[in-house]
């Protein structure tokens, strides 16, 4: 028997940092009185790697981290990546083996591989899976690397419980339940999922088209996505048949500002557990502060809504200021905060009181009149700028230009105090049909934002440049759209600095449209899947 209640297993070095899920989860369990052991980067080709800490008293937690392993392991042109920013020196392969033998540190679908290895070693120890990969693959989903629909990760991983979304509270509840003798497969509370025999009878659940129905008719994946989105908005449960089993998610866990203050307000070393160096991902986030969770954008290609929710949950300014002060105790502190933000920085303070709002986006097709942001964020930045030892605060997480287009005072504040050479914005496209499929604002909004930006930039005598992120190959796009986009960007004096080919990551509306080649009302749309043509579209914009 291990000396730990819970053993975490993750495919990269553990970071004791509040920007990393494992750091937050371990602190939450320890705060509740549970001991946590960590198996990091196990040599998964050998199952003995999963026995090193023995058998946990309560459960194994397989944490896939903030990115889906297939999305991290492959480029959008389906080439395998050699780098993994979460690994030491960013190396995707284990060291110490002859070049001919390449052992990947993070296997594809790492959650499934690790869970099955653990199951081989410990037949009856509860396994809990969580993280973005598990959340987005909870139901039948499209896997672009295998170009097929896969069934729920719960069935393939043989795990007992799946923690959906941010999971600090759920993991503590699972530990308390197991310690009090409740069996893992009998647990059914908000923010978790499991498998059961029959479809739930009460109307608190939304039934999705079954796995088999999606295999039979591709457009059912789009329908399933919409029903999932609706259920998450309304806080309902979700259920989906897979042959004689039913995968069931028991609604969304509720988090409030006090929960975030408690979790983020803990002392973190901002180092790896083994203290050796910094992975590129940890280095990048070393002095970043999370001010809120959630995003009201609801962009079709983004999974933040499914993982963190649409509703904004903002920490208190006091809790954030306390964390900022604590940074000065770090051996590498030089006075620069790389970010105070969340999925979109300026949404801090945009907490909406409306319960069960069914709109998938607060900003599309029109900004909701109840959507408010900006004022509290400006006040927060002003407070943090005054803190002793803080030389400058950057906004690494990026801002929504459509929100700032209506907040000239905040935009001026950001350009005056919080910008380096570039201000990163994400228009992603310029053509109305594609923007509509992406749930992004119309081109006119980008135009008015650029004019506002240029006028403030001139008045402040700053030479800040806009760095637009662009996606090519999104469902609904034609090659002519890309040519038109090039002209429109040039008309605004914008040169795309980052052009991505659309990656159909699991669980997003855009991926469902990609797979089914239809829009949400099941009308057929053009979808380019040929990598060669997609590369040409990218070159068209970048050359
Ligand atoms: S009421 Fe408006 S601001 Fe609130 S969640 Fe719904 S769309 Fe967003």
Coordinates of C-alpha atoms and ligand atoms in Angstrom, one line a residue:
X1 CA 0.0 0.0 0.0
X2 CA 1.4 3.5 -0.9
X3 CA 1.8 6.2 1.7
X4 CA -0.4 8.4 -0.5
X5 CA -4.2 8.8 -0.6
X6 CA -4.1 9.8 -4.3
X7 CA -1.5 9.3 -7.0
X8 CA -1.4 11.7 -9.9
X9 CA -0.1 10.4 -13.2
X10 CA 0.7 13.0 -15.9
X11 CA 2.7 13.0 -19.2
X12 CA 4.9 16.0 -18.4
X13 CA 6.8 17.4 -15.4
X14 CA 4.6 18.5 -12.5
X15 CA 4.4 22.3 -12.1
X16 CA 3.6 23.7 -8.7
X17 CA 2.1 26.7 -10.4
X18 CA -1.5 28.1 -10.5
X19 CA -1.5 28.2 -14.3
X20 CA -1.2 24.4 -14.4
X21 CA -4.1 22.2 -13.5
X22 CA -2.0 19.7 -11.6
X23 CA -0.7 22.4 -9.3
X24 CA -4.2 23.6 -8.5
X25 CA -5.6 20.1 -8.0
X26 CA -2.8 18.9 -5.7
X27 CA -3.2 22.1 -3.5
X28 CA -7.0 21.6 -3.3
X29 CA -6.6 17.9 -2.2
X30 CA -3.9 18.8 0.4
X31 CA -6.0 21.7 1.7
X32 CA -8.8 19.1 2.3
X33 CA -6.3 16.8 4.2
X34 CA -5.4 14.3 1.5
X35 CA -1.8 13.3 0.6
X36 CA -0.9 13.3 -3.0
X37 CA 1.9 11.4 -4.8
X38 CA 3.0 12.2 -8.4
X39 CA 4.2 10.0 -11.2
X40 CA 5.4 12.3 -14.0
X41 CA 6.5 11.4 -17.5
X42 CA 6.2 7.6 -16.8
X43 CA 8.1 5.4 -19.3
X44 CA 4.7 4.1 -20.5
X45 CA 6.2 1.4 -22.7
X46 CA 6.8 -0.5 -19.5
X47 CA 3.9 -0.9 -17.1
X48 CA 6.2 -1.2 -14.1
X49 CA 6.6 2.6 -14.4
X50 CA 3.1 2.9 -12.9
X51 CA 3.9 0.8 -9.8
X52 CA 6.8 3.1 -8.6
X53 CA 4.6 4.7 -5.8
X54 CA 2.7 1.5 -5.0
X55 CA -1.1 1.3 -4.6
X56 CA -2.8 4.6 -3.6
X57 CA -5.2 4.4 -0.6
X58 CA -8.0 6.0 -2.6
X59 CA -7.5 6.5 -6.4
X60 CA -5.2 7.2 -9.3
X61 CA -5.9 10.5 -11.1
X62 CA -4.8 10.6 -14.7
X63 CA -4.3 14.3 -15.6
X64 CA -3.8 15.0 -19.4
X65 CA -3.2 18.7 -18.8
X66 CA -4.3 21.9 -20.6
X67 CA -4.0 20.5 -24.1
X68 CA -5.4 17.5 -25.9
X69 CA -2.4 15.1 -26.6
X70 CA -3.3 14.6 -30.3
X71 CA -3.6 18.4 -30.9
X72 CA -0.2 18.8 -29.1
X73 CA 1.5 15.9 -30.9
X74 CA 0.5 16.8 -34.5
X75 CA 0.6 19.9 -36.6
X76 CA -2.6 21.0 -38.4
X77 CA -1.0 19.4 -41.6
X78 CA -1.0 16.1 -39.6
X79 CA 2.9 16.0 -39.2
X80 CA 4.1 14.7 -35.9
X81 CA 5.7 17.4 -33.8
X82 CA 9.3 16.9 -32.5
X83 CA 8.7 19.4 -29.7
X84 CA 6.4 19.4 -26.7
X85 CA 6.6 22.7 -24.8
X86 CA 5.5 21.0 -21.5
X87 CA 8.6 18.8 -21.5
X88 CA 12.1 19.6 -20.3
X89 CA 13.9 21.5 -23.1
X90 CA 10.7 21.0 -25.1
X91 CA 11.8 17.5 -26.2
X92 CA 8.9 15.2 -27.3
X93 CA 11.0 12.1 -27.0
X94 CA 12.7 10.4 -24.0
X95 CA 16.5 11.0 -23.8
X96 CA 19.1 8.3 -23.7
X97 CA 17.9 6.1 -26.6
X98 CA 19.7 5.6 -29.9
X99 CA 18.3 8.0 -32.6
X100 CA 16.8 5.0 -34.4
X101 CA 14.6 4.2 -31.3
X102 CA 12.3 7.1 -30.6
X103 CA 10.2 6.7 -27.5
X104 CA 7.5 9.5 -27.2
X105 CA 7.1 10.9 -23.8
X106 CA 3.4 11.8 -24.4
X107 CA 1.6 9.1 -26.3
X108 CA -1.4 10.0 -28.5
X109 CA -4.5 9.9 -26.4
X110 CA -2.3 9.8 -23.3
X111 CA -5.3 9.5 -21.0
X112 CA -6.4 6.2 -22.5
X113 CA -2.8 4.7 -22.6
X114 CA -2.0 5.7 -19.0
X115 CA -5.3 4.5 -17.6
X116 CA -5.0 1.1 -19.3
X117 CA -1.5 0.7 -18.1
X118 CA -2.6 1.4 -14.5
X119 CA -5.5 -1.0 -14.9
X120 CA -3.0 -3.7 -16.0
X121 CA -1.1 -3.1 -12.7
X122 CA -4.0 -2.5 -10.3
X123 CA -7.2 -4.3 -11.3
X124 CA -9.5 -2.8 -8.7
X125 CA -8.1 0.7 -7.8
X126 CA -10.5 3.5 -8.9
X127 CA -9.1 5.5 -11.8
X128 CA -10.3 9.1 -12.2
X129 CA -9.5 10.9 -15.5
X130 CA -9.6 14.7 -16.1
X131 CA -8.2 17.6 -18.0
X132 CA -9.1 19.1 -21.4
X133 CA -8.6 15.8 -23.3
X134 CA -11.0 13.9 -21.0
X135 CA -13.6 16.7 -21.0
X136 CA -13.6 17.1 -24.8
X137 CA -13.7 13.4 -25.5
X138 CA -16.3 12.6 -22.9
X139 CA -18.9 11.8 -25.6
X140 CA -18.5 10.4 -29.1
X141 CA -16.1 12.7 -30.9
X142 CA -14.1 13.2 -34.1
X143 CA -10.3 12.4 -33.9
X144 CA -8.5 14.2 -36.8
X145 CA -5.3 12.1 -36.5
X146 CA -7.3 8.9 -37.0
X147 CA -9.9 10.7 -39.2
X148 CA -12.7 8.8 -37.5
X149 CA -15.4 9.1 -34.8
X150 CA -14.2 7.6 -31.5
X151 CA -16.5 6.5 -28.7
X152 CA -16.4 8.1 -25.2
X153 CA -12.9 8.2 -23.6
X154 CA -14.5 6.7 -20.5
X155 CA -15.1 3.4 -22.3
X156 CA -11.7 3.3 -24.0
X157 CA -9.8 4.2 -20.8
X158 CA -11.8 1.9 -18.5
X159 CA -11.7 4.7 -16.0
X160 CA -14.4 4.8 -13.2
X161 CA -15.0 8.6 -13.2
X162 CA -14.3 11.5 -15.5
X163 CA -14.0 15.0 -14.1
X164 CA -15.5 17.4 -16.6
X165 CA -14.1 20.9 -16.8
X166 CA -12.1 22.6 -14.0
X167 CA -12.1 20.0 -11.3
X168 CA -10.7 21.1 -7.9
X169 CA -14.0 20.7 -6.0
X170 CA -15.0 17.5 -7.8
X171 CA -11.6 15.8 -7.0
X172 CA -12.0 16.6 -3.3
X173 CA -15.6 15.3 -3.3
X174 CA -14.4 12.1 -5.0
X175 CA -11.7 11.6 -2.3
X176 CA -14.1 12.3 0.5
X177 CA -16.6 9.9 -1.0
X178 CA -14.1 7.0 -1.5
X179 CA -12.7 7.6 2.0
X180 CA -16.2 7.2 3.4
X181 CA -16.6 3.9 1.5
X182 CA -18.7 5.0 -1.5
X183 CA -17.7 3.0 -4.7
X184 CA -16.3 5.1 -7.6
X185 CA -18.8 3.8 -10.1
X186 CA -21.7 4.8 -7.7
X187 CA -20.7 8.4 -7.5
X188 CA -22.9 10.8 -9.5
X189 CA -22.4 14.5 -8.8
X190 CA -22.2 17.7 -10.8
X191 CA -19.0 18.1 -12.9
X192 CA -18.4 14.4 -13.2
X193 CA -19.3 11.7 -15.7
X194 CA -19.5 7.9 -15.6
X195 CA -21.1 5.0 -17.4
X196 CA -24.4 3.4 -16.4
X197 CA -26.7 0.7 -17.8
X198 CA -29.9 2.6 -18.7
X199 CA -30.9 6.1 -19.9
X200 CA -31.9 8.3 -16.9
X201 CA -35.6 8.8 -16.6
X202 CA -35.8 12.3 -15.2
X203 CA -35.9 15.4 -17.4
X204 CA -32.8 16.8 -15.8
X205 CA -30.8 15.2 -18.7
X206 CA -30.5 15.9 -22.4
X207 CA -30.1 12.8 -24.5
X208 CA -27.6 13.1 -27.4
X209 CA -27.7 11.1 -30.7
X210 CA -26.1 7.8 -29.8
X211 CA -22.5 6.9 -30.9
X212 CA -24.1 4.5 -33.4
X213 CA -26.4 7.2 -34.8
X214 CA -23.4 9.5 -35.4
X215 CA -21.6 6.7 -37.2
X216 CA -24.7 6.3 -39.3
X217 CA -25.3 10.0 -40.1
X218 CA -22.4 12.4 -39.8
X219 CA -24.8 15.4 -39.3
X220 CA -25.7 13.9 -35.9
X221 CA -22.4 15.1 -34.6
X222 CA -23.5 18.7 -35.2
X223 CA -26.8 18.0 -33.5
X224 CA -25.0 16.3 -30.6
X225 CA -22.7 19.4 -30.2
X226 CA -25.7 21.8 -30.0
X227 CA -27.5 19.7 -27.5
X228 CA -24.3 19.5 -25.4
X229 CA -23.9 23.3 -25.5
X230 CA -27.5 23.9 -24.6
X231 CA -27.3 21.4 -21.7
X232 CA -24.1 23.0 -20.4
X233 CA -25.7 26.5 -20.6
X234 CA -28.7 25.3 -18.6
X235 CA -26.6 23.3 -16.1
X236 CA -28.4 20.1 -17.2
X237 CA -27.0 16.6 -17.3
X238 CA -26.1 14.9 -20.6
X239 CA -26.4 11.2 -21.6
X240 CA -25.4 9.3 -24.7
X241 CA -25.9 5.6 -25.6
X242 CA -23.0 3.5 -26.7
X243 CA -24.4 0.1 -27.6
X244 CA -25.7 -1.3 -24.3
X245 CA -23.9 1.3 -22.1
X246 CA -24.9 4.9 -21.4
X247 CA -22.2 7.6 -20.8
X248 CA -23.7 10.2 -18.5
X249 CA -22.4 13.6 -17.3
X250 CA -24.1 14.9 -14.2
X251 CA -24.4 18.6 -15.0
X252 CA -21.7 21.2 -14.5
X253 CA -19.9 21.9 -11.1
X254 CA -20.5 25.4 -9.8
X255 CA -17.6 27.6 -8.9
X256 CA -17.7 31.2 -7.5
X257 CA -15.2 33.9 -6.9
X258 CA -14.6 32.6 -3.3
X259 CA -13.7 29.2 -4.7
X260 CA -11.1 30.8 -7.0
X261 CA -9.7 33.0 -4.3
X262 CA -9.3 29.9 -2.0
X263 CA -7.6 27.8 -4.8
X264 CA -5.4 30.5 -6.4
X265 CA -4.6 32.1 -3.0
X266 CA -2.4 29.2 -1.9
X267 CA 1.4 29.6 -1.9
X268 CA 3.0 28.1 -5.0
X269 CA 6.7 27.6 -5.6
X270 CA 6.3 28.2 -9.4
X271 CA 8.8 25.5 -10.0
X272 CA 8.7 21.8 -11.1
X273 CA 8.3 19.3 -8.4
X274 CA 11.9 18.1 -9.0
X275 CA 13.1 21.7 -9.1
X276 CA 15.2 21.1 -12.2
X277 CA 15.0 24.0 -14.7
X278 CA 11.8 25.1 -16.4
X279 CA 9.9 23.6 -19.3
X280 CA 9.2 26.2 -22.0
X281 CA 5.5 26.2 -20.9
X282 CA 6.4 26.9 -17.3
X283 CA 9.0 29.5 -18.3
X284 CA 6.3 31.2 -20.4
X285 CA 3.8 31.3 -17.5
X286 CA 6.3 31.8 -14.7
X287 CA 5.0 35.3 -13.7
X288 CA 1.5 35.1 -15.1
X289 CA -1.6 35.5 -12.9
X290 CA -5.0 34.1 -13.6
X291 CA -7.6 36.7 -12.7
X292 CA -10.7 34.9 -13.9
X293 CA -12.2 31.8 -15.6
X294 CA -14.7 31.4 -18.4
X295 CA -15.2 33.2 -21.7
X296 CA -18.4 34.7 -23.1
X297 CA -17.1 34.6 -26.7
X298 CA -18.4 31.1 -27.6
X299 CA -16.2 30.9 -30.7
X300 CA -17.1 27.7 -32.7
X301 CA -13.5 26.4 -32.9
X302 CA -12.6 27.0 -29.3
X303 CA -13.0 24.5 -26.4
X304 CA -12.7 27.0 -23.5
X305 CA -16.5 27.2 -23.2
X306 CA -16.8 23.4 -22.8
X307 CA -13.9 23.3 -20.3
X308 CA -14.3 26.5 -18.3
X309 CA -17.8 27.5 -19.1
X310 CA -19.3 30.7 -20.8
X311 CA -19.9 32.4 -17.5
X312 CA -17.1 34.7 -16.2
X313 CA -15.9 33.9 -12.6
X314 CA -13.6 36.7 -11.4
X315 CA -11.2 36.5 -8.4
X316 CA -11.2 39.4 -5.9
X317 CA -8.7 42.2 -6.5
X318 CA -7.3 41.5 -3.0
X319 CA -6.6 37.9 -3.9
X320 CA -4.9 38.9 -7.1
X321 CA -2.8 41.6 -5.5
X322 CA -1.7 39.2 -2.8
X323 CA -0.5 36.8 -5.5
X324 CA 1.3 39.6 -7.3
X325 CA 3.1 40.6 -4.2
X326 CA 4.2 37.0 -3.6
X327 CA 6.0 37.0 -7.0
X328 CA 8.8 39.1 -5.6
X329 CA 9.8 36.1 -3.4
X330 CA 10.7 34.0 -6.5
X331 CA 14.4 33.6 -7.3
X332 CA 13.9 34.7 -10.9
X333 CA 11.6 37.7 -10.2
X334 CA 12.7 40.9 -12.1
X335 CA 9.6 43.0 -11.7
X336 CA 7.7 42.0 -14.9
X337 CA 4.3 40.3 -14.8
X338 CA 3.7 38.5 -18.1
X339 CA 0.0 38.4 -17.7
X340 CA -3.0 39.2 -15.5
X341 CA -5.9 37.6 -17.3
X342 CA -7.9 34.6 -18.4
X343 CA -9.1 33.2 -21.7
X344 CA -9.6 36.8 -22.7
X345 CA -8.0 39.3 -20.4
X346 CA -10.5 42.2 -20.6
X347 CA -13.4 39.9 -19.6
X348 CA -12.3 40.1 -15.9
X349 CA -15.2 41.4 -13.9
X350 CA -17.8 40.5 -16.5
X351 CA -19.6 38.1 -14.2
X352 CA -23.2 37.8 -15.3
X353 CA -26.0 37.0 -12.7
X354 CA -28.4 35.5 -15.3
X355 CA -28.9 31.8 -14.4
X356 CA -29.4 29.2 -17.2
X357 CA -28.9 31.6 -20.1
X358 CA -29.2 29.6 -23.3
X359 CA -27.2 31.8 -25.6
X360 CA -24.0 30.0 -26.6
X361 CA -22.2 33.4 -26.9
X362 CA -22.5 36.7 -25.1
X363 CA -21.0 38.5 -28.1
X364 CA -22.4 36.7 -31.2
X365 CA -24.3 37.6 -33.3
X366 CA -24.7 40.8 -31.3
X367 CA -23.1 41.7 -27.9
X368 CA -25.6 41.0 -25.2
X369 CA -26.8 44.2 -23.5
X370 CA -26.0 42.5 -20.1
X371 CA -22.5 41.7 -21.1
X372 CA -20.3 44.2 -19.3
X373 CA -16.5 44.2 -19.0
X374 CA -13.7 46.7 -18.8
X375 CA -14.3 48.9 -15.8
X376 CA -13.3 46.3 -13.1
X377 CA -10.4 45.2 -15.2
X378 CA -9.1 48.8 -15.6
X379 CA -9.3 49.3 -11.8
X380 CA -7.5 46.0 -11.2
X381 CA -4.6 46.9 -13.5
X382 CA -4.3 50.3 -11.9
X383 CA -4.1 48.7 -8.4
X384 CA -1.5 46.1 -9.5
X385 CA 0.7 48.7 -11.3
X386 CA 1.1 50.5 -8.0
X387 CA 2.4 47.3 -6.2
X388 CA 6.0 47.6 -4.9
X389 CA 8.5 46.0 -7.2
X390 CA 6.2 45.7 -10.2
X391 CA 7.9 47.4 -13.1
X392 CA 5.4 46.4 -15.9
X393 CA 2.4 44.2 -16.5
X394 CA 1.9 42.6 -19.9
X395 CA -1.3 41.0 -21.1
X396 CA -0.1 37.6 -22.4
X397 CA -3.5 36.1 -22.7
X398 CA -4.6 38.5 -25.4
X399 CA -7.7 40.7 -25.7
X400 CA -10.9 40.7 -27.7
X401 CA -10.8 43.6 -30.2
X402 CA -14.6 43.6 -30.6
X403 CA -15.0 44.2 -26.8
X404 CA -12.2 46.9 -26.8
X405 CA -13.8 48.6 -29.8
X406 CA -16.5 49.8 -27.4
X407 CA -14.0 50.5 -24.5
X408 CA -11.6 53.3 -25.8
X409 CA -10.6 54.2 -22.3
X410 CA -9.4 50.7 -21.5
X411 CA -7.7 50.4 -24.9
X412 CA -5.8 53.6 -24.2
X413 CA -4.8 52.2 -20.8
X414 CA -3.5 49.0 -22.4
X415 CA -1.6 50.8 -25.1
X416 CA -0.1 53.3 -22.6
X417 CA 0.9 50.9 -19.8
X418 CA 0.6 47.3 -20.8
X419 CA 1.8 46.8 -24.3
X420 CA 5.2 45.9 -25.8
X421 CA 5.9 46.2 -29.5
X422 CA 2.8 44.3 -30.5
X423 CA -0.8 44.1 -29.5
X424 CA -2.1 40.6 -30.3
X425 CA -5.7 40.4 -31.6
X426 CA -7.6 37.4 -33.0
X427 CA -9.9 38.4 -36.0
X428 CA -9.2 34.9 -37.4
X429 CA -10.9 35.8 -40.7
X430 CA -12.5 38.7 -42.6
X431 CA -15.2 37.1 -44.8
X432 CA -18.8 37.2 -43.4
X433 CA -19.8 33.7 -44.2
X434 CA -16.7 32.2 -42.4
X435 CA -16.9 34.7 -39.6
X436 CA -20.5 33.7 -39.0
X437 CA -19.6 30.0 -38.9
X438 CA -16.8 30.9 -36.4
X439 CA -19.2 33.0 -34.3
X440 CA -16.8 36.0 -34.7
X441 CA -17.9 39.6 -35.2
X442 CA -18.4 41.1 -38.7
X443 CA -15.5 42.7 -40.6
X444 CA -16.9 46.2 -39.9
X445 CA -16.1 45.7 -36.2
X446 CA -12.5 45.0 -37.0
X447 CA -12.4 48.0 -39.3
X448 CA -13.7 50.4 -36.5
X449 CA -11.3 48.8 -34.0
X450 CA -8.3 49.4 -36.2
X451 CA -9.3 53.0 -36.8
X452 CA -9.7 53.5 -33.0
X453 CA -6.4 51.8 -32.3
X454 CA -4.5 53.9 -34.9
X455 CA -5.9 57.2 -33.5
X456 CA -5.0 56.3 -29.9
X457 CA -1.6 55.0 -31.0
X458 CA -0.9 58.3 -32.9
X459 CA -2.1 60.4 -30.0
X460 CA 0.2 58.5 -27.5
X461 CA 3.0 58.8 -30.0
X462 CA 3.5 55.0 -29.7
X463 CA 4.6 52.7 -32.5
X464 CA 2.7 49.6 -31.3
X465 CA 1.8 47.3 -34.1
X466 CA -1.3 45.0 -34.3
X467 CA -0.4 41.3 -34.6
X468 CA -3.5 39.6 -36.0
X469 CA -4.1 35.8 -35.6
X470 CA -5.7 34.3 -38.7
X471 CA -7.1 30.8 -39.4
X472 CA -7.4 29.3 -42.9
X473 CA -9.3 26.2 -43.8
X474 CA -12.2 26.7 -41.3
X475 CA -15.4 24.9 -42.5
X476 CA -17.4 27.1 -44.9
X477 CA -14.3 28.8 -46.4
X478 CA -13.5 28.8 -50.1
X479 CA -10.1 29.7 -51.7
X480 CA -11.7 32.9 -53.0
X481 CA -12.5 33.8 -49.4
X482 CA -8.8 33.7 -48.6
X483 CA -7.9 35.9 -51.6
X484 CA -10.6 38.4 -50.5
X485 CA -9.2 38.2 -46.9
X486 CA -5.7 39.1 -48.1
X487 CA -7.1 42.3 -49.7
X488 CA -9.2 43.3 -46.7
X489 CA -6.3 42.9 -44.3
X490 CA -4.1 44.9 -46.6
X491 CA -6.8 47.6 -46.8
X492 CA -6.5 48.0 -43.0
X493 CA -2.7 47.9 -43.1
X494 CA -2.6 44.5 -41.3
X495 CA 0.0 41.9 -42.0
X496 CA -1.0 38.5 -40.6
X497 CA 1.8 37.5 -38.2
X498 CA 0.4 34.1 -37.3
X499 CA -1.6 32.1 -39.8
X500 CA -2.9 28.8 -38.6
X501 CA -4.4 26.0 -40.7
X502 CA -7.7 25.0 -38.9
X503 CA -7.1 22.0 -36.6
X504 CA -10.3 20.0 -35.9
X505 CA -9.7 19.5 -32.2
X506 CA -12.2 17.2 -30.4
X507 CA -15.4 18.5 -29.0
X508 CA -15.8 21.8 -30.9
X509 CA -18.7 23.0 -33.1
X510 CA -16.3 23.7 -35.9
X511 CA -14.9 20.2 -35.7
X512 CA -18.5 18.8 -36.0
X513 CA -19.0 21.0 -39.1
X514 CA -15.7 19.8 -40.5
X515 CA -16.6 16.2 -40.1
X516 CA -20.2 16.5 -41.2
X517 CA -19.5 19.1 -44.0
X518 CA -22.7 21.0 -43.0
X519 CA -23.6 24.0 -40.9
X520 CA -25.7 23.9 -37.7
X521 CA -28.9 23.9 -39.7
X522 CA -27.5 20.9 -41.6
X523 CA -27.1 22.8 -44.9
X524 CA -24.0 21.5 -46.8
X525 CA -21.0 23.8 -46.7
X526 CA -17.5 23.7 -48.4
X527 CA -14.9 22.0 -46.2
X528 CA -11.3 21.8 -47.5
X529 CA -9.6 18.7 -46.1
X530 CA -6.7 18.4 -48.6
X531 CA -3.5 19.5 -46.7
X532 CA -1.8 20.6 -50.0
X533 CA -4.6 23.0 -50.8
X534 CA -4.7 24.3 -47.2
X535 CA -0.9 25.0 -47.3
X536 CA -1.5 26.9 -50.5
X537 CA -4.1 29.1 -48.8
X538 CA -1.7 29.7 -45.9
X539 CA 1.0 30.7 -48.4
X540 CA -1.4 33.0 -50.2
X541 CA -1.7 35.0 -47.0
X542 CA 1.9 34.9 -45.8
X543 CA 3.8 35.6 -48.9
Ligands
LIG1 S1 -27.3 37.1 -20.3 FE1 -26.0 37.9 -21.8 S2 -24.1 38.4 -20.7 FE2 -25.3 37.0 -19.4 S3 -24.5 34.9 -20.0 FE3 -26.3 35.4 -21.3 S4 -25.5 36.2 -23.1 FE4 -23.9 36.4 -21.6

